[in-house]
Short mmCIF file of C-alpha atoms and ligand atoms in Angstrom, two decimals:
data_model
loop_
_atom_site.label_atom_id
_atom_site.label_comp_id
_atom_site.label_asym_id
_atom_site.label_seq_id
_atom_site.Cartn_x
_atom_site.Cartn_y
_atom_site.Cartn_z
CA MET A 1 68.24 21.18 56.53
CA THR A 2 65.51 22.57 58.02
CA THR A 3 63.76 21.58 61.07
CA PRO A 4 60.61 22.98 61.40
CA LEU A 5 59.21 23.91 65.19
CA LYS A 6 56.87 21.29 66.68
CA THR A 7 54.61 22.40 68.83
CA ASN A 8 54.36 19.50 71.74
CA PHE A 9 50.64 19.07 73.67
CA VAL A 10 50.30 18.17 77.19
CA GLU A 11 46.81 17.77 79.64
CA ALA A 12 46.71 21.03 80.38
CA ASP A 13 47.54 21.78 84.89
CA ALA A 14 46.34 24.75 86.43
CA GLU A 15 47.10 23.67 89.87
CA ALA A 16 51.76 24.08 87.60
CA ILE A 17 51.15 27.25 85.91
CA GLY A 18 52.36 29.47 89.24
CA THR A 19 55.94 26.69 88.24
CA LEU A 20 56.19 27.40 84.83
CA GLU A 21 59.10 29.07 83.67
CA GLY A 22 59.73 31.40 80.51
CA ARG A 23 56.66 32.60 78.62
CA LEU A 24 53.17 32.24 79.10
CA VAL A 25 50.82 32.63 76.90
CA ALA A 26 47.13 32.84 77.51
CA PHE A 27 43.94 34.37 75.68
CA ILE A 28 41.67 36.64 75.91
CA THR A 29 37.94 36.46 74.40
CA SER A 30 37.17 39.84 72.46
CA GLU A 31 33.84 40.19 75.19
CA GLY A 32 36.88 40.00 78.13
CA THR A 33 36.62 36.75 78.76
CA MET A 34 38.87 33.96 80.08
CA ASP A 35 39.18 30.10 80.04
CA PRO A 36 40.33 28.35 83.56
CA LEU A 37 43.94 28.52 82.36
CA ALA A 38 43.74 32.81 82.21
CA LYS A 39 41.71 33.03 85.11
CA ARG A 40 44.91 31.16 87.90
CA VAL A 41 46.75 33.25 85.01
CA ASP A 42 44.84 36.43 86.51
CA ARG A 43 44.87 34.93 89.83
CA LEU A 44 48.39 34.56 90.26
CA THR A 45 48.68 37.89 88.68
CA LYS A 46 46.49 39.35 91.09
CA LYS A 47 44.16 40.55 88.24
CA ALA A 48 47.47 41.52 85.33
CA LEU A 49 44.75 39.44 82.32
CA THR A 50 41.54 41.52 84.32
CA ARG A 51 43.09 44.84 84.18
CA LEU A 52 44.12 44.52 80.41
CA ALA A 53 41.43 42.73 79.58
CA GLU A 54 39.58 46.24 80.73
CA SER A 55 41.79 48.92 79.20
CA ASP A 56 41.95 50.91 76.03
CA GLY A 57 44.86 49.16 74.20
CA PHE A 58 43.58 45.70 75.23
CA ALA A 59 39.43 47.45 73.55
CA LYS A 60 41.98 49.01 70.89
CA GLY A 61 43.22 45.92 69.27
CA LYS A 62 42.13 43.39 66.59
CA ALA A 63 41.80 39.58 67.11
CA GLY A 64 45.52 38.47 67.46
CA SER A 65 47.17 40.50 69.02
CA SER A 66 49.16 40.65 72.16
CA HIS A 67 50.61 42.25 75.15
CA VAL A 68 53.33 41.08 77.20
CA LEU A 69 53.84 41.38 80.58
CA ASN A 70 57.23 41.25 81.82
CA PHE A 71 58.05 40.29 85.25
CA PRO A 72 55.03 39.52 85.89
CA ALA A 73 54.15 39.03 90.44
CA GLY A 74 53.03 36.06 91.55
CA LEU A 75 54.67 34.24 88.89
CA ALA A 76 58.42 31.75 88.46
CA ALA A 77 57.48 33.16 84.34
CA GLU A 78 59.39 35.94 82.93
CA SER A 79 56.34 36.97 80.79
CA VAL A 80 52.69 36.58 80.08
CA GLN A 81 52.14 36.49 76.41
CA VAL A 82 48.12 37.74 76.14
CA ILE A 83 46.63 37.38 72.95
CA LYS A 84 42.96 38.51 71.99
CA LEU A 85 40.56 35.86 70.20
CA ALA A 86 38.03 36.12 69.19
CA ARG A 87 35.23 33.82 71.51
CA LYS A 88 34.48 31.38 68.01
CA PRO A 89 37.96 32.45 66.70
CA SER A 90 38.16 30.60 62.54
CA ALA A 91 41.45 28.80 61.51
CA ALA A 92 43.17 31.93 60.68
CA ASP A 93 42.63 33.99 63.91
CA ALA A 94 43.88 31.33 64.81
CA ARG A 95 46.63 30.92 63.12
CA LYS A 96 47.83 34.88 63.20
CA ALA A 97 47.65 33.64 67.00
CA GLY A 98 50.16 31.34 65.98
CA ALA A 99 51.81 33.83 63.67
CA ALA A 100 51.65 36.35 66.99
CA ILE A 101 53.62 33.66 68.97
CA ALA A 102 56.66 33.40 66.89
CA LYS A 103 56.76 36.77 66.50
CA ALA A 104 57.19 37.64 69.74
CA GLY A 105 60.14 35.69 70.57
CA LEU A 106 61.02 31.61 71.19
CA ARG A 107 64.51 32.02 72.29
CA LYS A 108 63.35 30.99 75.92
CA PRO A 109 60.85 27.77 76.15
CA VAL A 110 56.97 28.61 75.88
CA THR A 111 53.87 26.58 77.07
CA VAL A 112 50.38 28.54 75.72
CA LEU A 113 47.45 27.98 77.59
CA ALA A 114 45.23 26.66 75.14
CA GLY A 115 42.79 24.87 77.88
CA PRO A 116 39.51 25.43 75.80
CA LEU A 117 40.08 27.49 72.80
CA GLY A 118 40.14 25.14 70.07
CA SER A 119 41.47 25.42 67.03
CA VAL A 120 45.44 24.45 68.26
CA ALA A 121 45.90 22.31 65.12
CA ASP A 122 46.14 25.60 63.37
CA LEU A 123 47.62 27.76 65.85
CA SER A 124 50.58 24.80 65.84
CA LEU A 125 50.26 25.90 62.14
CA GLY A 126 50.66 29.10 62.42
CA LEU A 127 53.26 29.36 64.29
CA THR A 128 55.84 26.73 63.05
CA LEU A 129 55.09 29.26 59.59
CA ARG A 130 55.86 32.12 61.52
CA ALA A 131 59.21 30.70 63.01
CA TYR A 132 60.94 29.36 59.76
CA ASP A 133 63.84 30.85 59.46
CA PHE A 134 66.43 29.64 56.65
CA ASP A 135 69.12 29.99 59.05
CA ALA A 136 71.91 27.44 57.54
CA TYR A 137 74.44 29.91 56.44
CA ARG A 138 74.19 32.44 59.07
CA THR A 139 77.57 31.19 61.73
CA ASN A 140 77.05 34.26 64.03
CA GLN A 141 80.82 32.97 64.90
CA ASP A 142 81.20 36.47 66.48
CA GLU A 143 78.42 36.37 68.58
CA GLY A 144 78.70 32.28 69.60
CA GLU A 145 76.40 29.07 68.58
CA ASP A 146 73.34 30.40 71.43
CA LYS A 147 72.80 33.63 69.43
CA LYS A 148 71.83 31.75 66.69
CA PRO A 149 68.88 33.99 65.42
CA GLY A 150 67.25 31.04 64.88
CA LEU A 151 67.75 28.70 67.25
CA ILE A 152 64.32 27.38 69.27
CA SER A 153 62.83 26.01 72.12
CA GLU A 154 60.98 24.40 73.28
CA VAL A 155 57.22 25.06 73.08
CA THR A 156 54.45 23.16 74.82
CA VAL A 157 50.02 24.20 74.38
CA MET A 158 47.54 23.19 77.58
CA VAL A 159 44.87 21.31 75.93
CA LYS A 160 42.10 19.04 77.61
CA ASP A 161 42.09 16.42 75.69
CA PRO A 162 46.15 16.26 74.70
CA GLU A 163 45.99 12.88 72.09
CA ALA A 164 43.01 14.65 70.90
CA ALA A 165 45.19 17.49 69.88
CA GLN A 166 47.69 15.66 68.53
CA ALA A 167 45.41 13.68 66.56
CA ALA A 168 44.04 17.26 64.88
CA ALA A 169 46.87 18.41 63.84
CA ALA A 170 48.84 15.74 62.42
CA PRO A 171 47.35 17.21 58.37
CA LEU A 172 48.70 20.41 59.92
CA VAL A 173 52.29 19.41 60.10
CA ALA A 174 51.97 17.37 56.59
CA GLN A 175 51.28 20.89 55.33
CA ALA A 176 54.21 22.43 57.65
CA GLU A 177 56.10 19.85 56.59
CA GLY A 178 55.79 20.31 53.17
CA VAL A 179 55.98 24.42 53.66
CA VAL A 180 59.44 23.80 55.18
CA PHE A 181 60.50 21.69 53.01
CA THR A 182 59.31 23.67 50.14
CA ARG A 183 60.36 26.95 51.57
CA ASP A 184 64.19 25.73 51.64
CA LEU A 185 64.40 24.27 48.47
CA VAL A 186 63.76 27.54 47.09
CA ASN A 187 66.15 29.67 49.39
CA GLU A 188 69.08 26.95 48.82
CA PRO A 189 71.27 29.39 46.90
CA ALA A 190 71.85 27.16 43.34
CA ASN A 191 76.05 26.53 43.76
CA VAL A 192 74.12 23.69 46.49
CA LEU A 193 71.25 23.00 44.72
CA THR A 194 72.17 22.43 41.85
CA THR A 195 69.72 19.89 39.16
CA THR A 196 71.18 16.85 40.85
CA GLU A 197 71.10 18.12 44.26
CA PHE A 198 67.11 18.61 44.43
CA ALA A 199 66.93 15.07 42.55
CA ASP A 200 68.66 13.77 45.48
CA ARG A 201 65.77 15.95 47.97
CA LEU A 202 63.16 14.09 45.86
CA ALA A 203 64.81 10.69 46.03
CA GLY A 204 64.67 11.70 50.23
CA LEU A 205 60.47 11.52 50.05
CA ARG A 206 60.54 7.44 49.58
CA GLU A 207 61.60 7.26 52.90
CA LEU A 208 57.98 8.22 53.42
CA GLY A 209 56.19 6.15 50.75
CA VAL A 210 56.28 8.43 47.44
CA GLU A 211 57.24 6.41 44.68
CA VAL A 212 60.12 8.59 42.90
CA GLU A 213 61.44 8.13 39.71
CA ILE A 214 64.83 10.51 38.35
CA LEU A 215 64.69 11.14 34.48
CA GLU A 216 68.01 12.02 33.19
CA GLU A 217 69.32 13.44 30.23
CA ASP A 218 69.79 10.68 27.73
CA ASP A 219 66.29 9.28 29.33
CA LEU A 220 64.85 12.84 28.39
CA GLU A 221 67.10 12.48 24.19
CA LYS A 222 65.00 9.00 24.13
CA LEU A 223 61.09 10.74 24.67
CA GLY A 224 61.99 13.95 22.71
CA MET A 225 62.44 16.25 25.54
CA ARG A 226 64.58 18.75 22.75
CA THR A 227 62.54 21.72 24.41
CA LEU A 228 63.73 21.01 27.39
CA LEU A 229 67.80 19.98 27.10
CA ALA A 230 67.66 23.43 24.19
CA VAL A 231 67.22 25.21 27.79
CA GLY A 232 70.11 23.03 29.84
CA MET A 233 72.57 23.05 26.81
CA GLY A 234 74.72 26.07 28.49
CA SER A 235 74.93 24.74 31.90
CA GLU A 236 77.07 21.86 33.74
CA THR A 237 74.93 20.66 36.20
CA PRO A 238 72.98 18.25 33.60
CA SER A 239 68.70 18.12 33.02
CA LYS A 240 66.21 15.64 34.82
CA VAL A 241 62.46 15.15 35.65
CA VAL A 242 61.74 13.76 38.32
CA VAL A 243 58.39 11.57 39.05
CA MET A 244 56.75 11.24 41.85
CA GLN A 245 53.70 9.06 43.02
CA TRP A 246 51.80 8.65 45.89
CA ASN A 247 49.75 5.89 45.16
CA GLY A 248 46.71 6.29 47.89
CA GLY A 249 43.23 6.50 46.26
CA GLY A 250 42.93 2.73 44.50
CA ASP A 251 43.27 2.71 41.09
CA GLU A 252 41.46 6.67 39.62
CA ALA A 253 43.64 8.41 37.05
CA PRO A 254 45.64 11.18 38.71
CA PHE A 255 45.83 14.16 40.04
CA ALA A 256 48.85 16.58 38.42
CA LEU A 257 50.95 17.91 39.49
CA VAL A 258 53.61 19.63 37.13
CA GLY A 259 57.03 22.45 38.25
CA LYS A 260 59.48 24.86 37.06
CA GLY A 261 62.71 24.40 38.58
CA VAL A 262 64.60 26.52 36.93
CA VAL A 263 67.94 25.94 39.13
CA PHE A 264 69.18 29.20 38.14
CA ASP A 265 67.81 31.63 35.47
CA THR A 266 69.89 33.76 34.47
CA GLY A 267 68.21 34.59 30.57
CA GLY A 268 71.29 32.30 28.83
CA ILE A 269 71.76 34.60 25.62
CA SER A 270 69.94 37.05 26.21
CA ILE A 271 71.78 37.42 29.19
CA LYS A 272 69.69 39.52 32.17
CA PRO A 273 70.62 42.90 33.38
CA SER A 274 72.76 41.61 36.88
CA GLY A 275 70.44 44.49 39.06
CA GLY A 276 68.29 41.65 41.16
CA MET A 277 70.32 38.84 38.78
CA GLU A 278 69.71 36.77 42.20
CA GLU A 279 66.97 36.56 42.76
CA MET A 280 67.10 33.52 39.97
CA THR A 281 67.65 30.94 42.55
CA MET A 282 64.11 30.43 43.87
CA ASP A 283 62.91 29.96 39.36
CA MET A 284 62.33 26.51 40.59
CA GLY A 285 59.94 28.20 42.94
CA GLY A 286 57.07 25.71 40.98
CA ALA A 287 58.98 22.79 41.73
CA GLY A 288 59.64 23.27 45.50
CA VAL A 289 55.59 23.52 45.47
CA VAL A 290 55.91 20.48 43.91
CA SER A 291 57.87 18.47 45.66
CA GLY A 292 56.60 20.23 48.85
CA VAL A 293 52.39 19.12 47.55
CA MET A 294 54.27 15.10 47.27
CA LYS A 295 55.60 15.39 51.04
CA THR A 296 52.59 16.44 52.36
CA VAL A 297 50.57 14.16 51.19
CA ALA A 298 52.62 11.09 51.53
CA MET A 299 53.04 12.31 55.31
CA ARG A 300 48.79 12.90 56.03
CA LYS A 301 48.77 9.39 53.81
CA ALA A 302 46.21 11.40 51.53
CA LYS A 303 43.39 8.80 49.77
CA ALA A 304 44.00 10.32 46.28
CA ASN A 305 45.87 10.03 43.73
CA VAL A 306 48.95 12.25 42.75
CA VAL A 307 51.49 12.02 40.38
CA GLY A 308 54.60 15.36 40.02
CA LEU A 309 56.87 16.22 37.84
CA VAL A 310 59.07 18.66 37.43
CA GLY A 311 61.39 19.87 35.14
CA LEU A 312 64.99 20.63 36.94
CA VAL A 313 67.62 22.55 34.41
CA GLU A 314 69.20 25.83 34.36
CA ASN A 315 69.52 28.66 32.30
CA MET A 316 73.48 29.77 31.53
CA PRO A 317 75.10 31.14 28.90
CA ASP A 318 78.55 28.73 27.42
CA GLY A 319 79.16 28.31 23.81
CA LYS A 320 77.04 24.90 24.28
CA ALA A 321 73.65 27.08 25.30
CA GLN A 322 70.84 27.55 22.94
CA ARG A 323 70.97 31.08 20.61
CA PRO A 324 67.86 33.09 19.91
CA GLY A 325 66.32 31.99 16.67
CA ASP A 326 66.91 28.63 17.28
CA VAL A 327 64.19 26.06 16.38
CA VAL A 328 63.35 22.94 18.22
CA LYS A 329 61.08 20.92 17.99
CA THR A 330 59.17 19.77 21.41
CA MET A 331 58.17 16.24 22.47
CA LYS A 332 55.05 16.80 21.05
CA GLY A 333 56.31 17.78 17.84
CA ASP A 334 55.14 21.21 17.38
CA THR A 335 58.55 23.52 16.57
CA VAL A 336 59.26 26.37 18.32
CA GLU A 337 61.32 29.62 17.49
CA VAL A 338 62.91 30.61 19.72
CA ILE A 339 62.87 34.15 20.46
CA ASN A 340 64.49 34.76 23.50
CA THR A 341 66.16 32.49 25.64
CA ASP A 342 64.86 34.69 28.86
CA ALA A 343 61.06 32.50 27.88
CA GLU A 344 62.37 29.14 29.37
CA GLY A 345 60.96 28.44 31.64
CA ARG A 346 57.09 27.81 29.38
CA LEU A 347 60.28 25.11 27.08
CA VAL A 348 60.41 23.58 30.05
CA LEU A 349 56.49 22.84 30.78
CA ALA A 350 55.68 23.09 27.60
CA ASP A 351 57.15 18.95 27.30
CA VAL A 352 57.00 18.07 31.65
CA LEU A 353 52.79 18.30 30.42
CA TRP A 354 53.52 16.42 27.19
CA TYR A 355 54.23 13.76 29.03
CA THR A 356 52.94 14.08 31.70
CA GLN A 357 49.89 13.50 29.85
CA GLU A 358 51.16 11.21 27.80
CA ARG A 359 52.28 8.39 30.50
CA PHE A 360 49.56 9.40 32.97
CA LYS A 361 46.44 10.74 31.54
CA PRO A 362 45.77 12.81 34.55
CA SER A 363 41.96 13.76 35.18
CA ALA A 364 42.73 17.18 36.58
CA MET A 365 46.65 18.83 36.09
CA VAL A 366 48.08 22.26 37.04
CA ASP A 367 51.31 23.53 36.40
CA LEU A 368 53.34 26.38 38.53
CA ALA A 369 56.12 27.74 37.60
CA THR A 370 57.81 31.92 38.19
CA LEU A 371 56.55 32.29 34.41
CA THR A 372 57.09 35.61 33.15
CA GLY A 373 58.23 39.43 35.71
CA ALA A 374 54.36 40.24 34.38
CA VAL A 375 52.70 38.79 36.13
CA ILE A 376 54.71 40.78 39.24
CA ILE A 377 53.46 44.30 36.97
CA ALA A 378 49.75 42.73 36.94
CA LEU A 379 49.71 41.86 39.87
CA GLY A 380 52.54 43.01 42.87
CA HIS A 381 53.10 40.05 45.07
CA GLU A 382 49.87 39.52 47.13
CA ASN A 383 48.15 37.54 44.05
CA ALA A 384 49.47 34.52 42.17
CA GLY A 385 48.19 34.32 38.62
CA VAL A 386 45.33 31.87 37.98
CA PHE A 387 44.54 30.25 34.63
CA SER A 388 42.20 28.13 33.54
CA ASN A 389 40.49 26.59 30.58
CA ASP A 390 39.16 25.15 33.04
CA ASP A 391 35.65 26.89 34.81
CA ASP A 392 34.83 25.03 38.05
CA PHE A 393 38.46 23.22 38.47
CA ALA A 394 39.71 26.85 38.67
CA GLU A 395 36.68 28.13 41.00
CA ALA A 396 37.82 25.20 43.54
CA PHE A 397 41.41 25.75 43.49
CA LEU A 398 40.48 29.89 44.04
CA LYS A 399 38.48 28.90 46.98
CA ALA A 400 40.76 26.36 48.58
CA ALA A 401 43.58 29.33 48.31
CA LYS A 402 40.92 31.40 50.04
CA SER A 403 40.08 29.41 52.60
CA GLU A 404 44.81 29.32 53.49
CA GLU A 405 44.84 32.98 52.71
CA GLU A 406 46.84 32.18 49.55
CA GLY A 407 46.26 35.36 46.58
CA ALA A 408 45.30 33.84 43.85
CA TRP A 409 43.86 35.66 40.68
CA ARG A 410 42.28 34.55 37.59
CA LEU A 411 43.69 36.04 34.43
CA PRO A 412 41.87 35.56 30.89
CA LEU A 413 43.43 33.38 28.19
CA GLY A 414 41.96 33.77 24.90
CA ALA A 415 43.03 32.40 21.27
CA ALA A 416 43.00 36.58 20.03
CA TYR A 417 46.86 36.24 21.73
CA ASP A 418 48.24 33.77 19.28
CA LYS A 419 48.45 35.90 16.70
CA GLN A 420 51.39 37.78 19.68
CA ILE A 421 53.17 33.80 19.85
CA LYS A 422 53.10 33.60 15.74
CA SER A 423 56.74 32.24 14.48
CA ARG A 424 57.50 33.87 11.07
CA ILE A 425 59.44 30.00 10.33
CA ALA A 426 58.29 27.59 13.74
CA ASP A 427 54.84 26.79 14.79
CA ILE A 428 55.47 29.21 16.86
CA ALA A 429 57.55 31.22 18.38
CA ASN A 430 58.74 31.75 21.94
CA VAL A 431 57.65 35.63 23.27
CA GLY A 432 55.08 37.37 22.54
CA GLY A 433 56.79 40.78 22.93
CA ARG A 434 55.54 43.51 26.68
CA PRO A 435 51.82 43.39 26.30
CA ALA A 436 49.68 40.95 28.08
CA GLY A 437 52.95 38.31 28.95
CA SER A 438 52.01 36.41 31.29
CA ILE A 439 48.99 35.30 28.76
CA THR A 440 50.65 35.20 25.70
CA ALA A 441 53.08 33.11 28.11
CA ALA A 442 49.91 30.99 29.92
CA GLN A 443 48.19 30.82 25.63
CA PHE A 444 52.14 28.91 24.83
CA LEU A 445 51.61 26.47 28.19
CA GLN A 446 47.61 25.65 26.64
CA ARG A 447 48.61 24.51 23.04
CA PHE A 448 50.54 21.83 24.79
CA VAL A 449 47.75 20.77 26.74
CA LYS A 450 44.91 18.35 25.98
CA LYS A 451 42.12 19.78 25.28
CA ASP A 452 39.25 16.81 27.73
CA VAL A 453 42.24 17.74 30.99
CA PRO A 454 40.94 19.99 33.39
CA TRP A 455 43.99 22.24 33.58
CA ILE A 456 45.09 25.33 35.53
CA HIS A 457 48.70 27.45 34.71
CA LEU A 458 49.41 29.28 38.35
CA ASP A 459 52.42 31.99 37.42
CA ILE A 460 54.07 32.84 40.71
CA ALA A 461 56.36 35.02 40.03
CA GLY A 462 55.48 36.94 42.31
CA VAL A 463 54.53 35.19 45.20
CA ALA A 464 57.15 32.29 45.39
CA TYR A 465 60.07 34.88 47.30
CA VAL A 466 59.58 38.05 48.95
CA ALA A 467 61.15 40.85 49.58
CA LYS A 468 59.38 41.99 53.12
CA GLY A 469 58.24 38.44 55.15
CA THR A 470 53.81 38.02 55.58
CA GLU A 471 51.88 37.09 58.51
CA LEU A 472 52.91 32.95 58.25
CA SER A 473 56.04 33.52 56.05
CA ASN A 474 60.40 35.75 57.19
CA LYS A 475 60.68 36.75 53.98
CA GLY A 476 62.19 34.94 50.82
CA ALA A 477 60.45 31.11 50.14
CA THR A 478 56.94 32.10 51.11
CA GLY A 479 55.89 27.90 50.07
CA TRP A 480 53.21 29.98 48.46
CA GLY A 481 50.06 27.31 46.86
CA VAL A 482 50.72 23.68 50.10
CA ARG A 483 48.09 24.65 51.04
CA ALA A 484 46.07 25.91 49.07
CA LEU A 485 46.90 22.98 46.74
CA ASP A 486 46.67 20.07 49.53
CA ARG A 487 43.05 21.54 50.59
CA LEU A 488 42.29 21.42 46.98
CA ILE A 489 42.83 17.87 46.76
CA GLN A 490 41.25 17.16 50.39
CA ASP A 491 37.45 19.64 48.85
CA ARG A 492 37.66 17.54 45.53
CA TYR A 493 39.62 14.17 46.05
CA GLU A 494 38.97 13.01 49.49
CA GLY A 495 35.36 14.09 50.24
N1 BES B 501 62.02 34.08 35.75
C1 BES B 501 61.27 33.90 34.58
C2 BES B 501 60.72 35.17 35.39
C3 BES B 501 61.20 35.59 37.06
C4 BES B 501 60.80 37.20 36.78
C5 BES B 501 60.59 35.36 38.20
C6 BES B 501 61.00 37.94 37.62
C7 BES B 501 60.79 35.99 39.19
C8 BES B 501 61.07 37.09 39.44
C9 BES B 501 61.65 34.02 33.20
O1 BES B 501 62.23 32.60 33.45
C10 BES B 501 61.45 35.31 32.64
O2 BES B 501 63.26 34.73 32.53
N2 BES B 501 61.05 35.33 32.16
C11 BES B 501 60.55 36.91 31.25
C12 BES B 501 60.11 36.33 30.09
C13 BES B 501 60.05 36.90 29.24
C14 BES B 501 61.50 37.14 28.50
C15 BES B 501 59.41 37.04 27.85
C16 BES B 501 60.11 38.23 32.10
O3 BES B 501 59.32 37.65 32.65
O4 BES B 501 60.78 38.63 32.12
MN1 MN B 502 64.54 33.11 32.04
ZN1 ZN B 503 62.98 31.60 35.06
#
């Protein structure tokens, strides 16, 4: 498991700047002004920063852009990275600046001269998220251990008041830990992250005070979760539901998170084409986000009751696998005709959603799933699909996602789509044809949501895992949604 990069806060010491080794990071505002620490660097380098601030290159750059001055005369440091920043940077600007520090490389000790610039917590979050690299399986035997690309040295941030900075950073350190937990789960290949290994890692959250219960196949059978069990019938790794509870909010009804945790999706008997199938190791992305949020709320001791439930299964073709045409009864009691065994996520979620409501009577419920390829056709990799039965709740989530810069776009639900998922012989079919594939999937799920429960379904197939890096994420798992949901919990339940 990856240890997130930690930043240490120390008291600003202008005198020490000349003797610090590695890289220094200094800030110049868009107006060209410098804080005392940057001024000290400017003085020691005989006005190198002033010249940079007055250059065309600096003028053209946006807030967050950076310049690296190598082997600067007057300093022991190897380089100075100068970042342009608004005088009062927004949280997003500060995260971008942090990402710029990580992008410039972290192989040498880095000292960030944050001085009185503020927003250091967000800067440190951006740095940690951008520095993440899933390098567990890169042995670099040929080059030697010190060539490991992810090898990170220390990052020290000089601030006026280290204790205050540390305290302000704590909730964001918890967010970073949650995001890294999610990314590790999602990046992990399916031969390692079986349902059993997944459940074991979640059991590790007990150390943080999360109550963790692991429901095994015989428990699930007793509960009647037959559509979930049907998906896992072809696999050697046993189906499980893991229930995580964080009780920080007294006796109010909990906020519930439900995640699709298909540890590998071959499509089952309706097998997928082989091209790109390896990406289906990320089909537990919804469960990964639920797990990351649980870790975050526990680490920051959130004053809210949050339950997270994940359905862990593997979708394999086998003599014991379910077939197209099978009719299976859900825990709710509705029967489903399984037209396509590759539309398995909704079968898993139908039972876990129902169980969550029956057991916990949540005040609101959000499910996350890498549910449909169609959502990638609709929204690409920039936005997750948002579906909801409650406008206020949906608005609150969209606002939280926006403030965390996690793309989210609402798509409609509507009874008219139900005709596409009518079955000849059962109550409902598990697929609705090509048109509006993400909406018919959401309509299927809505059938398992009780009328009075505010609910959001997030189809994260396009955003959970990206082939190209984003501002705050390397390529691979992004951890999309952990920060937006943590913000939503803060805004709605801890306000
Ligand atoms: N896990 C896939 C959806 C998916 C596709 C996630 C691409 C990430 C990237 C899901 O189980 C699936 O196979 N959906 C089918 C549904 C269809 C059979 C109705 C799909 O999208 O093709
Ligand atoms: Mn599938
Ligand atoms: Zn799937």
